[in-house]
Coordinates of C-alpha atoms in Angstrom, one line a residue:
M1 CA 136.9 151.2 162.3
N2 CA 138.3 152.3 158.9
F3 CA 141.6 153.8 160.0
K4 CA 142.7 154.9 156.5
K5 CA 139.4 156.6 155.8
I6 CA 139.4 158.5 159.1
K7 CA 143.0 159.7 158.6
W8 CA 142.2 160.7 155.0
L9 CA 139.2 162.7 156.0
K10 CA 141.1 164.5 158.7
A11 CA 143.9 165.3 156.3
I12 CA 141.3 166.7 153.7
A13 CA 139.6 168.7 156.4
A14 CA 142.9 170.3 157.5
A15 CA 143.8 171.1 153.9
L16 CA 140.4 172.7 153.2
A17 CA 140.7 174.8 156.4
L18 CA 144.1 176.0 155.2
V19 CA 142.8 176.9 151.7
M20 CA 139.8 178.8 153.2
T21 CA 142.1 180.7 155.6
L22 CA 144.4 181.8 152.7
G23 CA 141.4 182.8 150.6
L24 CA 139.9 185.0 153.3
A25 CA 143.3 186.6 154.0
A26 CA 143.6 187.4 150.2
C27 CA 140.1 189.0 150.2
D28 CA 140.9 191.2 153.2
K29 CA 143.9 192.8 151.4
G30 CA 143.4 196.4 150.3
E31 CA 144.1 197.2 146.6
G32 CA 147.1 199.2 147.5
E33 CA 148.7 196.7 149.8
S34 CA 151.7 194.9 148.6
S35 CA 152.2 191.2 149.2
S36 CA 155.1 191.9 151.5
E37 CA 153.0 194.3 153.6
S38 CA 150.1 191.8 153.8
S39 CA 152.4 189.0 154.8
D40 CA 154.0 190.9 157.7
T41 CA 152.2 189.3 160.6
S42 CA 154.8 190.2 163.2
G43 CA 154.4 187.9 166.1
D44 CA 150.7 187.1 165.5
A45 CA 151.1 183.9 163.4
E46 CA 151.0 180.6 165.3
P47 CA 154.3 178.6 165.1
A48 CA 154.3 175.6 162.8
V49 CA 153.8 172.2 164.4
V50 CA 157.1 170.5 164.9
R51 CA 157.1 166.8 165.6
K52 CA 159.9 164.3 166.0
V53 CA 159.4 160.6 166.4
G54 CA 161.6 158.3 168.5
Y55 CA 161.5 154.5 168.2
I56 CA 162.4 152.2 171.0
F57 CA 163.5 148.6 170.1
R58 CA 164.0 145.7 172.4
E59 CA 166.5 144.0 170.1
S60 CA 169.5 145.1 168.1
V61 CA 168.7 146.6 164.7
T62 CA 170.4 144.4 162.1
E63 CA 169.5 144.0 158.4
L64 CA 167.6 140.7 158.2
T65 CA 165.6 140.6 161.4
F66 CA 162.1 141.4 162.5
T67 CA 163.4 144.4 164.4
G68 CA 165.7 145.5 161.6
Q69 CA 162.9 145.4 159.0
I70 CA 160.6 147.6 161.2
C71 CA 163.5 150.1 161.4
E72 CA 163.9 150.0 157.6
Q73 CA 160.2 150.7 157.3
R74 CA 160.5 153.6 159.7
E75 CA 163.3 155.1 157.6
R76 CA 161.4 154.7 154.3
A77 CA 158.3 156.4 155.7
S78 CA 160.5 159.1 157.3
N79 CA 162.1 159.9 153.9
R80 CA 158.7 160.0 152.1
S81 CA 157.2 162.4 154.6
S82 CA 160.3 164.4 155.7
M83 CA 159.5 163.5 159.3
E84 CA 162.5 163.5 161.5
T85 CA 162.9 160.2 163.3
C86 CA 165.5 158.4 165.4
Y87 CA 165.8 155.3 167.6
I88 CA 167.4 153.5 170.5
D89 CA 167.8 149.7 170.2
N90 CA 168.7 146.9 172.7
V91 CA 166.5 148.5 175.4
P92 CA 165.5 146.0 178.1
L93 CA 162.2 146.6 179.9
S94 CA 164.1 148.0 183.0
Q95 CA 165.4 150.8 180.8
F96 CA 162.4 151.7 178.8
E97 CA 161.6 154.8 180.8
D98 CA 165.2 155.9 180.6
A99 CA 165.0 155.6 176.8
V100 CA 161.8 157.7 176.8
V101 CA 163.5 160.4 178.8
A102 CA 166.6 160.4 176.5
L103 CA 164.5 160.7 173.4
S104 CA 162.3 163.4 174.9
E105 CA 165.5 165.4 175.8
A106 CA 166.6 164.9 172.2
G107 CA 163.4 166.7 171.0
C108 CA 161.1 163.8 170.3
T109 CA 157.4 164.5 170.7
D110 CA 156.2 161.0 169.8
I111 CA 157.4 157.6 171.0
V112 CA 156.9 154.3 169.2
A113 CA 157.3 151.3 171.6
C114 CA 158.3 148.5 169.2
S115 CA 157.8 145.4 171.3
P116 CA 154.8 143.9 173.2
T117 CA 157.3 143.5 176.1
Y118 CA 156.8 147.3 176.8
L119 CA 152.9 147.1 176.9
N120 CA 152.3 147.1 180.6
V121 CA 154.8 149.7 181.6
V122 CA 153.5 152.1 178.9
N123 CA 149.9 151.6 179.8
S124 CA 150.3 151.5 183.6
S125 CA 152.9 154.3 184.2
V126 CA 155.1 155.8 181.6
A127 CA 152.4 157.3 179.3
K128 CA 150.6 158.8 182.3
K129 CA 153.8 160.2 183.7
Y130 CA 154.8 161.8 180.4
M131 CA 151.6 163.4 179.2
N132 CA 153.5 165.8 177.0
L133 CA 154.5 162.9 174.8
D134 CA 152.3 160.8 172.5
F135 CA 152.9 157.1 172.3
I136 CA 152.3 154.4 169.6
C137 CA 152.2 151.1 171.5
F138 CA 153.2 148.1 169.3
G139 CA 151.3 144.9 169.9
D140 CA 148.3 146.4 171.8
L141 CA 144.6 147.0 171.2
T142 CA 143.9 149.5 174.0
D143 CA 144.1 153.3 173.3
S144 CA 144.0 156.1 175.8
R145 CA 144.4 159.8 176.1
N146 CA 148.0 159.8 174.6
I147 CA 148.4 156.2 173.5
S148 CA 147.6 155.0 170.0
A149 CA 147.4 151.2 169.9
Y150 CA 149.0 149.3 167.0
S151 CA 148.6 145.6 166.5
E152 CA 148.8 143.2 163.5
A153 CA 147.5 139.9 162.4
P154 CA 150.5 137.8 161.3
Y155 CA 148.4 134.8 162.0
Q156 CA 146.7 135.3 158.6
G157 CA 150.1 134.7 157.0
A158 CA 150.7 131.8 159.3
Y159 CA 147.4 130.2 158.3
V160 CA 148.6 130.2 154.7
A161 CA 151.9 128.9 155.9
G162 CA 150.2 126.0 157.7
L163 CA 148.3 125.1 154.5
V164 CA 151.4 125.1 152.3
A165 CA 153.5 123.3 154.9
S166 CA 151.0 120.5 155.3
Y167 CA 150.7 120.2 151.5
N168 CA 154.4 119.8 151.2
S169 CA 154.9 117.5 154.1
K170 CA 155.4 113.8 153.8
T171 CA 155.4 112.9 157.5
K172 CA 152.4 115.3 158.2
K173 CA 154.4 116.7 161.1
I174 CA 155.0 120.4 161.0
G175 CA 157.5 122.2 163.2
V176 CA 157.1 125.8 164.4
V177 CA 160.1 127.6 165.9
A178 CA 158.7 130.7 167.7
D179 CA 159.9 133.6 169.8
S180 CA 157.2 134.4 172.4
A181 CA 158.4 138.0 172.5
L182 CA 157.0 138.7 169.0
P183 CA 153.5 139.9 168.5
G184 CA 150.8 137.3 168.6
A185 CA 152.9 134.1 169.0
Y186 CA 150.0 132.0 170.2
P187 CA 147.7 133.0 167.4
V188 CA 150.5 132.4 164.9
I189 CA 151.2 128.9 166.1
N190 CA 147.5 128.0 166.3
A191 CA 146.9 129.4 162.8
V192 CA 149.6 127.1 161.4
Q193 CA 147.7 124.1 162.9
L194 CA 144.3 125.4 161.6
G195 CA 145.8 125.9 158.2
T196 CA 146.8 122.2 158.0
L197 CA 143.1 121.4 158.2
V198 CA 142.6 123.0 154.8
V199 CA 144.7 120.2 153.2
N200 CA 143.9 117.3 155.5
D201 CA 140.6 116.8 157.3
G202 CA 142.4 115.5 160.4
G203 CA 145.2 118.1 160.0
A204 CA 148.8 117.6 160.7
E205 CA 150.6 117.3 164.0
V206 CA 152.2 120.7 164.8
Y207 CA 155.1 120.8 167.2
V208 CA 156.2 124.1 168.7
A209 CA 159.6 124.9 170.1
G210 CA 160.3 128.3 171.8
A211 CA 163.6 130.1 171.1
E212 CA 165.0 133.6 170.9
K213 CA 168.8 133.7 170.5
N214 CA 170.5 132.0 167.6
S215 CA 171.9 129.1 169.7
E216 CA 168.4 128.5 171.1
I217 CA 167.0 128.5 167.6
E218 CA 169.4 125.8 166.6
E219 CA 168.5 123.6 169.6
A220 CA 164.8 124.2 168.9
I221 CA 165.0 123.2 165.2
D222 CA 167.0 120.1 166.1
A223 CA 164.3 119.1 168.5
L224 CA 161.6 119.6 165.9
L225 CA 163.5 117.4 163.4
D226 CA 163.9 114.8 166.2
N227 CA 160.1 114.7 166.4
G228 CA 159.8 113.8 162.7
C229 CA 159.0 117.3 161.4
D230 CA 159.9 117.7 157.7
V231 CA 158.7 121.2 157.2
I232 CA 159.6 124.1 159.6
V233 CA 157.6 127.3 160.0
C234 CA 159.7 130.2 161.3
Y235 CA 158.4 132.9 163.6
T236 CA 161.5 134.5 165.1
N237 CA 163.1 137.9 165.3
S238 CA 166.3 136.6 164.0
G239 CA 166.7 135.4 160.4
H240 CA 168.9 132.7 161.7
S241 CA 166.0 130.3 161.8
A242 CA 165.9 130.4 158.0
D243 CA 169.7 130.1 157.8
Y244 CA 169.8 127.0 160.0
C245 CA 166.9 125.3 158.2
Q246 CA 168.8 125.9 154.9
K247 CA 172.0 124.5 156.5
K248 CA 170.1 121.4 157.8
G249 CA 168.5 120.8 154.3
V250 CA 165.0 120.9 155.6
K251 CA 162.1 122.6 153.9
F252 CA 160.9 125.7 155.7
I253 CA 158.7 128.8 155.6
G254 CA 160.2 132.2 156.5
N255 CA 158.5 135.0 158.5
L256 CA 160.6 138.0 157.2
D257 CA 160.4 140.0 154.0
Y258 CA 162.8 138.3 151.6
S259 CA 161.6 140.2 148.5
E260 CA 164.9 141.9 148.0
Y261 CA 167.0 138.8 148.5
D262 CA 168.0 136.0 146.1
V263 CA 165.8 133.4 147.8
E264 CA 166.2 130.9 145.0
H265 CA 169.9 130.9 145.5
D266 CA 170.5 131.6 149.2
Y267 CA 167.3 129.9 150.5
S268 CA 166.7 127.1 148.0
K269 CA 164.7 125.1 150.7
M270 CA 162.2 127.9 151.4
L271 CA 158.7 127.1 150.3
M272 CA 157.3 130.7 150.8
Y273 CA 157.4 133.4 153.4
F274 CA 155.0 135.7 155.2
Y275 CA 155.7 139.2 156.6
C276 CA 154.3 142.5 157.7
H277 CA 154.7 145.7 155.6
R278 CA 154.2 148.8 157.9
D279 CA 155.5 151.6 155.6
D280 CA 152.0 153.0 154.8
F281 CA 150.9 152.9 158.5
F282 CA 154.0 154.8 159.6
L283 CA 153.5 157.3 156.7
A284 CA 149.9 157.9 157.7
Q285 CA 150.9 158.5 161.3
F286 CA 153.6 161.0 160.2
K287 CA 151.3 162.9 157.9
S288 CA 148.6 163.3 160.6
M289 CA 151.3 164.5 163.0
K290 CA 152.5 167.2 160.5
L291 CA 148.9 168.3 160.0
D292 CA 148.3 168.3 163.8
T293 CA 145.4 165.9 163.3
W294 CA 147.0 163.0 165.1
T295 CA 144.7 161.4 167.7
P296 CA 144.9 158.2 169.8
D297 CA 143.4 155.4 167.8
V298 CA 143.4 151.6 167.4
F299 CA 144.8 150.1 164.2
I300 CA 145.1 146.4 163.3
G301 CA 147.4 145.6 160.4
E302 CA 146.1 142.7 158.3
M303 CA 145.8 141.5 154.7
G304 CA 142.8 143.7 154.1
N305 CA 144.9 146.9 154.6
N306 CA 148.1 145.5 153.0
V307 CA 150.1 145.1 156.2
V308 CA 150.2 141.3 156.3
N309 CA 151.6 139.8 153.1
V310 CA 152.6 136.4 151.7
S311 CA 154.9 135.6 148.9
N312 CA 154.2 133.4 146.0
A313 CA 155.2 129.7 146.2
L314 CA 159.0 129.3 145.6
P315 CA 160.6 126.7 143.3
E316 CA 161.1 124.2 146.2
A317 CA 157.3 124.1 146.8
A318 CA 155.3 121.2 145.3
N319 CA 153.2 121.7 142.2
G320 CA 149.8 123.0 143.3
S321 CA 151.1 125.1 146.2
Q322 CA 150.6 128.4 144.3
H323 CA 147.0 127.3 143.5
L324 CA 146.3 126.9 147.2
I325 CA 147.8 130.3 148.0
D326 CA 145.8 131.9 145.2
A327 CA 142.6 130.3 146.5
I328 CA 142.8 131.3 150.2
V329 CA 144.6 134.8 150.2
P330 CA 141.7 136.7 148.5
R331 CA 139.3 135.3 151.0
L332 CA 141.5 136.3 153.9
T333 CA 141.9 139.7 152.4
N334 CA 138.2 140.4 151.9
G335 CA 137.2 138.9 155.2
S336 CA 135.1 136.0 153.9
A337 CA 137.6 133.5 155.4
K338 CA 138.0 133.6 159.2
V339 CA 141.0 131.9 160.7
F340 CA 139.6 131.6 164.2
K341 CA 136.1 130.4 163.6
G342 CA 134.5 127.7 165.8
P343 CA 134.4 124.9 166.7
L344 CA 137.7 125.3 168.4
K345 CA 139.1 123.0 171.1
D346 CA 142.2 123.3 173.1
T347 CA 144.9 120.6 173.6
N348 CA 142.9 119.1 176.5
G349 CA 139.9 118.6 174.2
S350 CA 137.8 121.2 175.9
T351 CA 135.6 123.3 173.7
R352 CA 136.7 127.0 173.7
Y353 CA 134.4 128.2 170.9
L354 CA 131.3 126.8 169.4
E355 CA 130.7 126.3 165.7
T356 CA 128.7 129.5 165.5
D357 CA 131.5 131.6 167.2
V358 CA 134.0 133.8 165.5
M359 CA 136.8 135.1 167.8
T360 CA 137.0 138.8 168.2
D361 CA 140.2 140.8 167.6
K362 CA 140.6 141.2 171.4
Q363 CA 140.1 137.5 172.0
I364 CA 142.7 136.6 169.4
D365 CA 145.1 139.2 170.7
T366 CA 145.0 137.8 174.3
M367 CA 145.0 134.1 173.3
D368 CA 147.2 132.2 175.7
W369 CA 146.3 128.6 174.8
Y370 CA 147.0 126.1 172.0
V371 CA 144.3 124.6 169.7
Q372 CA 143.9 120.9 169.5
G373 CA 146.7 119.3 167.5
V374 CA 149.5 121.4 168.7
K375 CA 152.2 119.6 170.7
R376 CA 155.1 121.1 172.7
A377 CA 158.6 120.1 171.6
G378 CA 160.1 122.2 174.3
N379 CA 161.0 125.8 175.3
F380 CA 164.7 126.5 174.6
R381 CA 164.7 130.1 175.7
K382 CA 167.1 130.7 178.5
M383 CA 166.0 133.4 181.0
V384 CA 168.8 135.9 181.6
S385 CA 168.6 137.2 185.2
D386 CA 170.8 140.3 184.5
P387 CA 170.3 141.5 180.9
L388 CA 172.9 143.8 179.3
K389 CA 172.1 147.5 179.8
S390 CA 171.6 149.7 176.7
S391 CA 174.0 152.5 176.2
L392 CA 170.9 154.5 175.2
E393 CA 172.7 155.8 172.2
I394 CA 170.3 157.7 169.9
K395 CA 170.7 156.8 166.2
S396 CA 169.0 157.9 163.0

């Protein structure tokens, strides 16, 4: 499905309809009618479509985080389109419906659920209960009557990260600190391992440590270093994973957009970074809402539509790193290189996909197993039995 082409055609069709309507109205005017007389439609004209979009975030919106950057992208798209938007952050799953109600009462007609944590409750109950609202469900591939599904392929960036990490590693042991609440954590981790095969036939050993809070991230990175990892790939909501790697003096790859930061000075141990740029997606959604052409759809952000991006190799990266990036990124972008192409085995050595197989988007999105070569260094996430409740404060 070509999302951009479909939305573009709908926008053109709406614009042409408007031009034809205005043209016919002009032809129907009598010669003696003034423009003021002809424009007096009393109460016959349909009211303009008014839309307002509310975002719900699971985490706090801070500057250098996965959540914070989505919020910044929301704001930029809002400014470019003049769409009114607002948000509530720090919303646990138990309060998701409360947040939907609060945003609806504040005039929101559309809700963006910005965490895969919300998927089940949106699909199973909330969207059906509030049919007057339209939902964009982040991290999903299933659309319905009032749900547009949005997912992305950060694993493409992670594949490049695995390649560069392996190329820069002396121990051939790569660590991944990952937050399982982020979209596609399993595919990201597996893609790092598969990326190492580009540099080494046998690949590198990839150790994964789960973490969410900053203190957990520090424990996870320490465990990865204890296992001999000399390059760390970050996939966390918090930018603290990069900060801690820098503090420990270990080479690392970031998963946030550092393009506006002085990475050479503040993150001198960073080899490269990968990230998702959603401005154009949000802008397209807002424009279709304004034209009243918005319909539930399925969209996957990837390199091919400029959502998934990777940086150039940074000064800390070994000579030749940029050449490797330049060689693989165009192939991932045009689709000639597939990250999850068989043969693929799991950590038990069982064949999951044959050499002739290419995993579908749905199979990748629901992946819950590790490919051969991935080892667990531990899960440092601490389950909180009674999470803090959100104040449900609406911010803009």
